[in-house]
Short mmCIF file of C-alpha atoms in Angstrom, two decimals:
data_model
loop_
_atom_site.label_atom_id
_atom_site.label_comp_id
_atom_site.label_asym_id
_atom_site.label_seq_id
_atom_site.Cartn_x
_atom_site.Cartn_y
_atom_site.Cartn_z
CA MET A 1 8.72 218.31 117.46
CA LYS A 2 5.40 220.07 118.08
CA GLY A 3 4.70 217.94 121.14
CA VAL A 4 8.06 218.81 122.62
CA LYS A 5 7.49 222.53 122.06
CA PHE A 6 4.08 222.16 123.67
CA PHE A 7 5.73 220.67 126.70
CA PHE A 8 8.38 223.38 126.82
CA ALA A 9 5.79 226.11 126.60
CA SER A 10 4.12 224.47 129.55
CA PHE A 11 7.16 223.37 131.52
CA CYS A 12 7.82 226.77 133.03
CA LEU A 13 4.62 226.51 135.01
CA LEU A 14 3.78 222.83 134.44
CA PRO A 15 -0.03 222.91 134.41
CA PHE A 16 -0.27 223.14 130.60
CA ALA A 17 1.62 219.87 130.37
CA PHE A 18 -0.47 218.36 133.11
CA CYS A 19 -3.71 219.31 131.38
CA LEU A 20 -2.63 217.01 128.55
CA LEU A 21 -1.16 214.24 130.64
CA LEU A 22 -2.83 214.09 133.98
CA ASN A 23 -6.57 214.55 133.59
CA GLY A 24 -8.36 211.28 134.12
CA CYS A 25 -8.25 208.48 136.62
CA SER A 26 -6.25 205.35 137.29
CA SER A 27 -6.04 202.76 140.01
CA LEU A 28 -3.97 203.57 143.05
CA PRO A 29 -0.81 201.61 143.89
CA SER A 30 -1.27 198.31 145.71
CA SER A 31 -0.12 198.31 149.32
CA VAL A 32 -0.40 196.24 152.47
CA PRO A 33 -0.74 197.25 156.14
CA VAL A 34 2.29 197.48 158.42
CA THR A 35 2.60 196.61 162.09
CA GLN A 36 2.57 199.38 164.67
CA PRO A 37 6.31 199.00 165.49
CA GLU A 38 7.17 199.05 161.78
CA SER A 39 5.02 202.14 161.26
CA VAL A 40 6.72 203.97 164.12
CA SER A 41 10.19 203.04 162.87
CA VAL A 42 9.69 204.01 159.23
CA THR A 43 7.80 207.17 160.18
CA GLU A 44 10.80 208.34 162.18
CA LEU A 45 13.03 207.78 159.12
CA PHE A 46 10.52 209.66 156.97
CA LYS A 47 10.52 212.63 159.34
CA GLN A 48 14.32 212.65 159.30
CA MET A 49 14.19 212.86 155.49
CA VAL A 50 11.74 215.77 155.63
CA THR A 51 13.98 217.62 158.09
CA LYS A 52 17.07 216.99 155.96
CA GLN A 53 15.26 218.20 152.82
CA SER A 54 14.43 221.48 154.54
CA GLU A 55 18.14 222.04 155.13
CA CYS A 56 19.24 221.25 151.56
CA HIS A 57 20.59 223.78 149.08
CA CYS A 58 18.14 226.20 147.49
CA CYS A 59 19.14 225.85 143.86
CA LEU A 60 19.70 223.51 140.92
CA ASP A 61 21.78 223.99 137.77
CA ALA A 62 22.21 221.02 135.43
CA ARG A 63 22.16 219.76 131.88
CA ALA A 64 18.78 218.33 130.98
CA VAL A 65 17.46 216.09 128.24
CA VAL A 66 13.69 216.31 127.90
CA SER A 67 11.73 213.70 125.97
CA PHE A 68 8.06 213.70 125.05
CA LYS A 69 6.18 210.73 123.64
CA SER A 70 2.49 210.34 122.90
CA ILE A 71 0.17 208.83 120.32
CA TRP A 72 0.30 212.18 118.48
CA ASP A 73 3.93 213.19 118.59
CA SER A 74 7.34 212.59 120.10
CA GLY A 75 10.67 214.31 120.35
CA THR A 76 13.73 215.06 122.44
CA ILE A 77 15.68 218.23 123.09
CA ASN A 78 18.84 218.95 125.07
CA GLY A 79 19.31 221.98 127.22
CA TYR A 80 20.00 223.43 130.63
CA LEU A 81 17.69 223.53 133.62
CA GLN A 82 17.99 226.00 136.48
CA ALA A 83 15.72 226.18 139.51
CA MET A 84 15.54 228.00 142.82
CA SER A 85 13.18 227.56 145.73
CA PRO A 86 10.35 228.00 146.07
CA SER A 87 9.04 228.53 142.54
CA PHE A 88 11.73 229.74 140.12
CA LEU A 89 12.36 227.62 137.01
CA LYS A 90 14.24 228.28 133.78
CA PHE A 91 14.96 225.99 130.85
CA VAL A 92 17.07 226.80 127.80
CA GLY A 93 16.66 224.29 124.98
CA VAL A 94 19.49 224.21 122.45
CA ASN A 95 20.13 222.79 118.99
CA PRO A 96 22.97 220.32 118.23
CA PHE A 97 25.35 223.27 117.83
CA GLY A 98 24.52 224.63 121.28
CA MET A 99 22.48 227.58 120.01
CA PRO A 100 19.28 228.42 121.95
CA LEU A 101 15.98 227.28 120.48
CA VAL A 102 13.62 228.04 123.35
CA ILE A 103 13.94 229.93 126.62
CA LEU A 104 11.42 229.44 129.39
CA ALA A 105 11.23 231.12 132.75
CA THR A 106 8.76 231.39 135.61
CA ASN A 107 8.75 232.77 139.12
CA GLY A 108 5.61 230.89 140.15
CA ASP A 109 3.37 233.89 139.46
CA THR A 110 4.15 234.70 135.82
CA PHE A 111 5.81 232.85 132.98
CA ARG A 112 7.58 233.68 129.74
CA TYR A 113 8.36 231.39 126.78
CA VAL A 114 10.49 232.59 123.87
CA ALA A 115 10.72 230.56 120.64
CA ILE A 116 13.86 231.78 118.89
CA PRO A 117 13.32 230.37 115.35
CA GLU A 118 9.73 231.68 115.24
CA LYS A 119 10.72 235.03 116.79
CA LYS A 120 7.76 234.82 119.14
CA GLY A 121 7.43 235.39 122.87
CA TYR A 122 4.56 234.17 125.03
CA GLU A 123 3.86 235.48 128.52
CA GLY A 124 1.11 235.40 131.10
CA ASP A 125 0.05 234.77 134.68
CA VAL A 126 -0.21 231.32 136.20
CA SER A 127 -3.38 232.62 137.85
CA GLY A 128 -4.92 233.28 134.44
CA VAL A 129 -7.89 231.60 132.81
CA THR A 130 -5.80 228.89 131.13
CA PHE A 131 -4.19 227.80 134.37
CA THR A 132 -7.48 227.87 136.27
CA LYS A 133 -9.25 225.85 133.60
CA TYR A 134 -6.67 223.16 132.94
CA ALA A 135 -4.32 222.86 135.91
CA PRO A 136 -5.12 219.74 137.92
CA GLU A 137 -6.27 220.10 141.48
CA GLY A 138 -3.37 219.80 143.86
CA PHE A 139 -0.62 221.34 141.73
CA LEU A 140 0.88 224.41 143.38
CA PRO A 141 2.95 226.60 141.02
CA GLU A 142 4.29 228.56 143.97
CA TYR A 143 6.27 225.41 144.86
CA GLY A 144 7.43 224.42 141.37
CA PHE A 145 11.03 223.92 142.50
CA TYR A 146 10.07 221.09 144.83
CA TRP A 147 8.30 219.06 142.14
CA ILE A 148 11.46 219.16 140.02
CA ILE A 149 13.92 218.36 142.80
CA GLY A 150 12.04 215.42 144.33
CA ARG A 151 11.28 217.09 147.65
CA LEU A 152 8.13 217.76 149.64
CA TYR A 153 7.07 221.38 149.55
CA PRO A 154 7.03 223.23 152.89
CA GLY A 155 3.94 223.71 154.98
CA LYS A 156 1.96 222.05 157.74
CA MET A 157 1.62 218.36 156.94
CA THR A 158 -0.15 215.50 158.70
CA ILE A 159 0.72 211.84 158.13
CA THR A 160 -2.63 210.06 157.96
CA ASP A 161 -1.54 206.55 156.95
CA VAL A 162 1.54 204.39 156.36
CA ARG A 163 1.49 201.22 154.25
CA ARG A 164 4.10 199.00 152.63
CA ASP A 165 4.27 198.85 148.85
CA GLU A 166 3.01 195.45 147.73
CA GLU A 167 5.94 195.06 145.34
CA GLY A 168 8.46 195.88 148.03
CA GLU A 169 9.59 199.21 146.58
CA GLY A 170 9.20 201.13 149.83
CA TYR A 171 6.49 202.63 152.01
CA TRP A 172 3.49 204.67 150.97
CA PHE A 173 2.82 207.69 153.17
CA GLU A 174 -0.54 209.41 152.93
CA LEU A 175 -0.12 213.12 153.64
CA ASP A 176 -2.72 215.80 154.31
CA TYR A 177 -1.68 219.42 153.71
CA GLY A 178 -5.18 220.71 154.46
CA ARG A 179 -5.80 221.75 150.84
CA GLY A 180 -8.48 219.24 149.87
CA ALA A 181 -6.40 216.83 147.80
CA THR A 182 -4.20 214.12 149.34
CA SER A 183 -0.56 213.31 148.64
CA LEU A 184 0.65 209.72 148.37
CA VAL A 185 4.43 209.51 148.40
CA LEU A 186 6.56 206.41 147.98
CA PHE A 187 9.44 206.56 150.46
CA ASP A 188 12.61 204.51 150.01
CA ALA A 189 13.73 204.13 153.62
CA ALA A 190 17.13 202.70 152.67
CA GLN A 191 18.07 205.69 150.50
CA GLY A 192 16.04 208.24 152.41
CA VAL A 193 14.43 209.62 149.23
CA LEU A 194 11.06 209.92 147.51
CA MET A 195 10.52 207.60 144.56
CA ARG A 196 7.04 208.75 143.58
CA HIS A 197 4.55 211.50 144.38
CA ILE A 198 0.87 211.09 143.57
CA ILE A 199 -1.89 213.64 144.19
CA VAL A 200 -5.31 212.09 144.77
CA ASN A 201 -8.58 214.01 144.70
CA GLU A 202 -11.61 213.46 146.92
CA GLN A 203 -12.93 210.86 144.45
CA GLN A 204 -9.73 208.83 144.94
CA GLU A 205 -8.60 209.58 141.39
CA LYS A 206 -4.97 210.23 140.56
CA ILE A 207 -4.66 213.77 139.23
CA LEU A 208 -0.87 214.07 139.28
CA ASP A 209 1.75 211.30 139.16
CA ILE A 210 5.51 211.88 139.13
CA SER A 211 8.27 209.28 139.52
CA TYR A 212 11.84 210.02 140.58
CA GLY A 213 14.89 207.84 139.96
CA ALA A 214 18.63 207.66 139.30
CA TYR A 215 19.38 209.58 142.48
CA GLN A 216 22.86 211.03 142.84
CA PRO A 217 24.64 210.22 146.12
CA GLY A 218 25.26 212.89 148.70
CA SER A 219 23.83 214.45 151.83
CA CYS A 220 20.99 215.85 149.69
CA PRO A 221 20.38 213.28 146.91
CA THR A 222 19.11 214.75 143.64
CA PRO A 223 17.03 212.71 141.16
CA GLY A 224 18.71 212.27 137.81
CA GLU A 225 15.47 211.23 136.14
CA ILE A 226 11.90 212.51 136.49
CA THR A 227 8.99 210.85 134.69
CA VAL A 228 5.41 212.05 134.28
CA ARG A 229 3.14 209.37 132.83
CA SER A 230 -0.21 209.86 131.17
CA LEU A 231 -3.26 208.37 132.81
CA ILE A 232 -5.42 208.23 129.71
CA HIS A 233 -3.36 209.12 126.61
CA GLY A 234 -0.37 206.80 126.89
CA SER A 235 1.92 209.85 126.94
CA THR A 236 5.19 210.22 128.80
CA LEU A 237 7.40 213.15 129.74
CA THR A 238 10.93 212.33 130.88
CA ILE A 239 13.57 214.73 132.20
CA LYS A 240 17.09 213.35 132.55
CA MET A 241 19.61 215.55 134.34
CA SER A 242 23.41 215.40 134.53
CA ASP A 243 26.49 217.55 135.13
CA TRP A 244 25.10 219.35 138.15
CA LEU A 245 26.97 222.44 139.26
CA PRO A 246 27.87 222.21 142.97
CA GLU A 247 25.70 224.51 145.09
CA PRO A 248 24.85 227.17 142.49
CA VAL A 249 23.58 230.52 143.74
CA PHE A 250 20.83 232.47 141.97
CA THR A 251 18.73 235.56 142.49
CA PRO A 252 15.19 236.17 141.20
CA GLN A 253 16.68 238.31 138.42
CA ASP A 254 18.42 235.22 137.00
CA PHE A 255 14.99 233.87 136.08
CA HIS A 256 13.91 236.95 134.17
CA TYR A 257 14.31 236.82 130.40
CA ALA A 258 13.29 239.79 128.28
CA ILE A 259 11.61 239.07 124.96
CA PRO A 260 14.07 240.37 122.33
CA ALA A 261 13.23 243.45 120.29
CA GLY A 262 11.59 242.53 117.00
CA PHE A 263 9.94 239.39 118.36
CA GLU A 264 6.15 239.08 118.27
CA ARG A 265 4.83 239.34 121.83
CA MET A 266 1.77 237.19 122.60
CA GLY A 267 -0.19 237.21 125.85
CA VAL A 268 -1.60 233.98 127.26
CA GLN A 269 -4.78 234.51 129.27
#
């Protein structure tokens, strides 16, 4: 269960989990060139998806089952995941009787993790030493909501290349946000959704790799499964969501959780 708790302690801001899973390199997906007419056609569909995403609802509220598996540890915990754009995330992990085990919350600037059985609370800034040291290049905590929901985060974006996936799973779009690293996203033109999002550094190494699947139908499809795979450790994080509440509404205060009186408070630098 230790590996799962490690993930939960990291999930609220994500880079702690990524420092375990995503450092290292791996080959990039195989792709083939497309004709100019095909590129123009699929690019128009891609732009329509981006526009539609920008108009989608701001929030997510669903049941979530989170699984962690590595050569060191493995485990699964049920709970509830809430998120609000651009950076608010909260996860409540529960035991089989529905009682809280862990509560995690972040607003993209700070995070808080409370372990109920241990009566301990951890808190810190995502701009702290730990984040700076271990977070992979390209991950932006201020847009945490978008990583979870399978959407592209807002900002000026340039499409620099379009290629067809060699296995026929869609089209790879190379995107430049002007931040140094490059995004490779796998676009399913038939569904109008993203199936994968890879961040590549200047050495052409994958530094972040997330897959999305089991999309729910609707005007704004939501992925029912998110998978983060290890590049060097054979580790996998899987988030399976279900029972979404229709168009939930949150405020920033909903993502604040006070460490209970009597709990040991621990700062994370």
